[in-house]
Structure formats: C-alpha cells, structure tokens
CSV table of C-alpha atoms in Angstrom, one decimal:
chain,number,residue,atom,x,y,z
A,23,ALA,CA,192.5,174.8,265.9
A,24,GLN,CA,196.1,174.2,265.0
A,25,GLN,CA,197.2,174.8,268.6
A,26,GLY,CA,194.9,172.0,269.8
A,27,VAL,CA,196.6,169.7,267.3
A,28,LEU,CA,200.0,170.6,268.6
A,29,ARG,CA,198.9,170.3,272.2
A,30,SER,CA,197.4,166.9,271.7
A,31,SER,CA,200.4,165.6,269.8
A,32,GLY,CA,202.6,166.7,272.6
A,33,VAL,CA,200.5,164.8,275.1
A,34,ARG,CA,200.7,161.7,272.9
A,35,ALA,CA,204.4,162.1,272.7
A,36,ARG,CA,204.8,162.4,276.4
A,37,ALA,CA,202.4,159.4,276.9
A,38,ALA,CA,204.4,157.3,274.5
A,39,THR,CA,207.7,158.3,276.2
A,40,ALA,CA,206.2,157.3,279.6
A,41,ALA,CA,204.9,154.0,278.2
A,42,THR,CA,208.3,153.1,276.9
A,43,ALA,CA,210.2,154.3,280.0
A,44,GLY,CA,209.8,150.9,281.6
A,45,ALA,CA,211.5,149.3,278.6
A,46,LEU,CA,214.7,151.3,279.1
A,47,THR,CA,217.9,149.6,280.4
A,48,PRO,CA,219.4,151.0,283.6
A,49,LEU,CA,222.1,152.6,281.5
A,50,GLU,CA,219.6,154.3,279.2
A,51,ARG,CA,217.6,155.5,282.2
A,52,SER,CA,220.8,156.9,283.7
A,53,TYR,CA,221.6,158.9,280.5
A,54,ALA,CA,218.0,160.1,280.4
A,55,LEU,CA,218.1,161.1,284.1
A,56,LEU,CA,221.1,163.3,283.4
A,57,GLY,CA,219.5,164.6,280.3
A,58,VAL,CA,222.4,163.7,277.9
A,59,SER,CA,222.6,161.4,274.9
A,60,ARG,CA,224.6,158.2,275.0
A,61,GLU,CA,227.1,159.9,272.7
A,62,ALA,CA,227.8,162.6,275.2
A,63,SER,CA,231.4,163.2,276.1
A,64,ARG,CA,232.8,162.8,279.6
A,65,GLU,CA,232.8,166.5,280.0
A,66,GLU,CA,229.2,166.9,278.9
A,67,VAL,CA,228.1,164.1,281.3
A,68,LYS,CA,230.1,165.6,284.2
A,69,ALA,CA,228.6,169.1,283.5
A,70,ALA,CA,225.1,167.7,283.4
A,71,PHE,CA,225.6,165.9,286.6
A,72,ARG,CA,227.0,168.9,288.4
A,73,ARG,CA,224.2,171.2,287.1
A,74,GLN,CA,221.5,168.8,288.4
A,75,ALA,CA,223.4,168.0,291.6
A,76,LEU,CA,223.4,171.7,292.5
A,77,ALA,CA,219.7,171.9,291.9
A,78,LEU,CA,218.7,168.7,293.6
A,79,HIS,CA,221.0,168.8,296.6
A,80,PRO,CA,218.8,168.4,299.7
A,81,ASP,CA,220.3,171.4,301.4
A,82,VAL,CA,219.2,173.8,298.5
A,83,SER,CA,216.3,172.0,296.8
A,84,PRO,CA,212.8,173.4,297.2
A,85,LEU,CA,211.5,169.8,297.4
A,86,ASP,CA,210.8,168.3,300.7
A,87,LYS,CA,213.9,166.8,302.3
A,88,ALA,CA,213.0,163.1,301.7
A,89,GLU,CA,212.1,163.7,298.0
A,90,ALA,CA,215.3,165.7,297.4
A,91,GLU,CA,217.4,163.0,299.0
A,92,ALA,CA,215.8,160.3,296.9
A,93,ARG,CA,216.4,162.3,293.7
A,94,PHE,CA,219.9,163.2,294.7
A,95,LYS,CA,220.8,159.6,295.4
A,96,ALA,CA,219.2,158.5,292.1
A,97,LEU,CA,221.3,161.1,290.3
A,98,ASN,CA,224.5,160.0,292.0
A,99,ALA,CA,223.7,156.3,291.1
A,100,ALA,CA,223.1,157.2,287.5
A,101,TYR,CA,226.3,159.1,287.2
A,102,ALA,CA,228.2,156.3,288.9
A,103,LEU,CA,226.7,153.8,286.4
A,104,ILE,CA,227.6,155.9,283.4
A,105,LYS,CA,231.2,156.4,284.7
A,106,ALA,CA,231.6,152.6,285.3
A,107,HIS,CA,230.2,151.7,282.0
A,108,ASN,CA,232.6,154.0,280.2
A,109,ASP,CA,235.6,153.1,282.4
A,110,TRP,CA,235.8,156.8,283.6
A,111,SER,CA,237.3,157.2,287.0
C-alpha cells in the first residue's frame, strides 16, 4: 500500500513539474536541459554539456537522426545562452 502512495506522489510531482515547465524562463530551461543548478560553476556546466553532447550527438545517438539533431541543437543553444548570461567565453 505504501508503494502505491510513493508511486502516485511521484506521478503528481512529475505532473506538477511538467505543468510549470512552461513558466520557466529560457535561462532556467537551459539550466534544466543541462541538468545543473543555476549555482553550478563554469566547470560543472561545461562537464554537463560535454557529457550530454557525447550522448546526444547525431552520429552516436540511438535516436533517429532528425530527433538527435534537434536535441543536439537545443543542447548547444542552452549552453550558449548560459555562457552568454555569465559572460563566459
């Protein structure tokens, strides 16, 4: 019975996150896409970007080519936005 409670609360949490995802700013979405907090250091952001870029690159991703390209481009745009916002070159 307790597992059902945990499962349902997890579903509610994901639903709440999805419902508020539209309320995020582009910068907040960028940090979320990279999977780091806004307090992450330059090195942490760079490492997260590289880790995801290796997994999402269209040449190695198990996703179909168009989906992999779209996700890879979104990842690059997110990283560029974070770098520009923080004046990182």
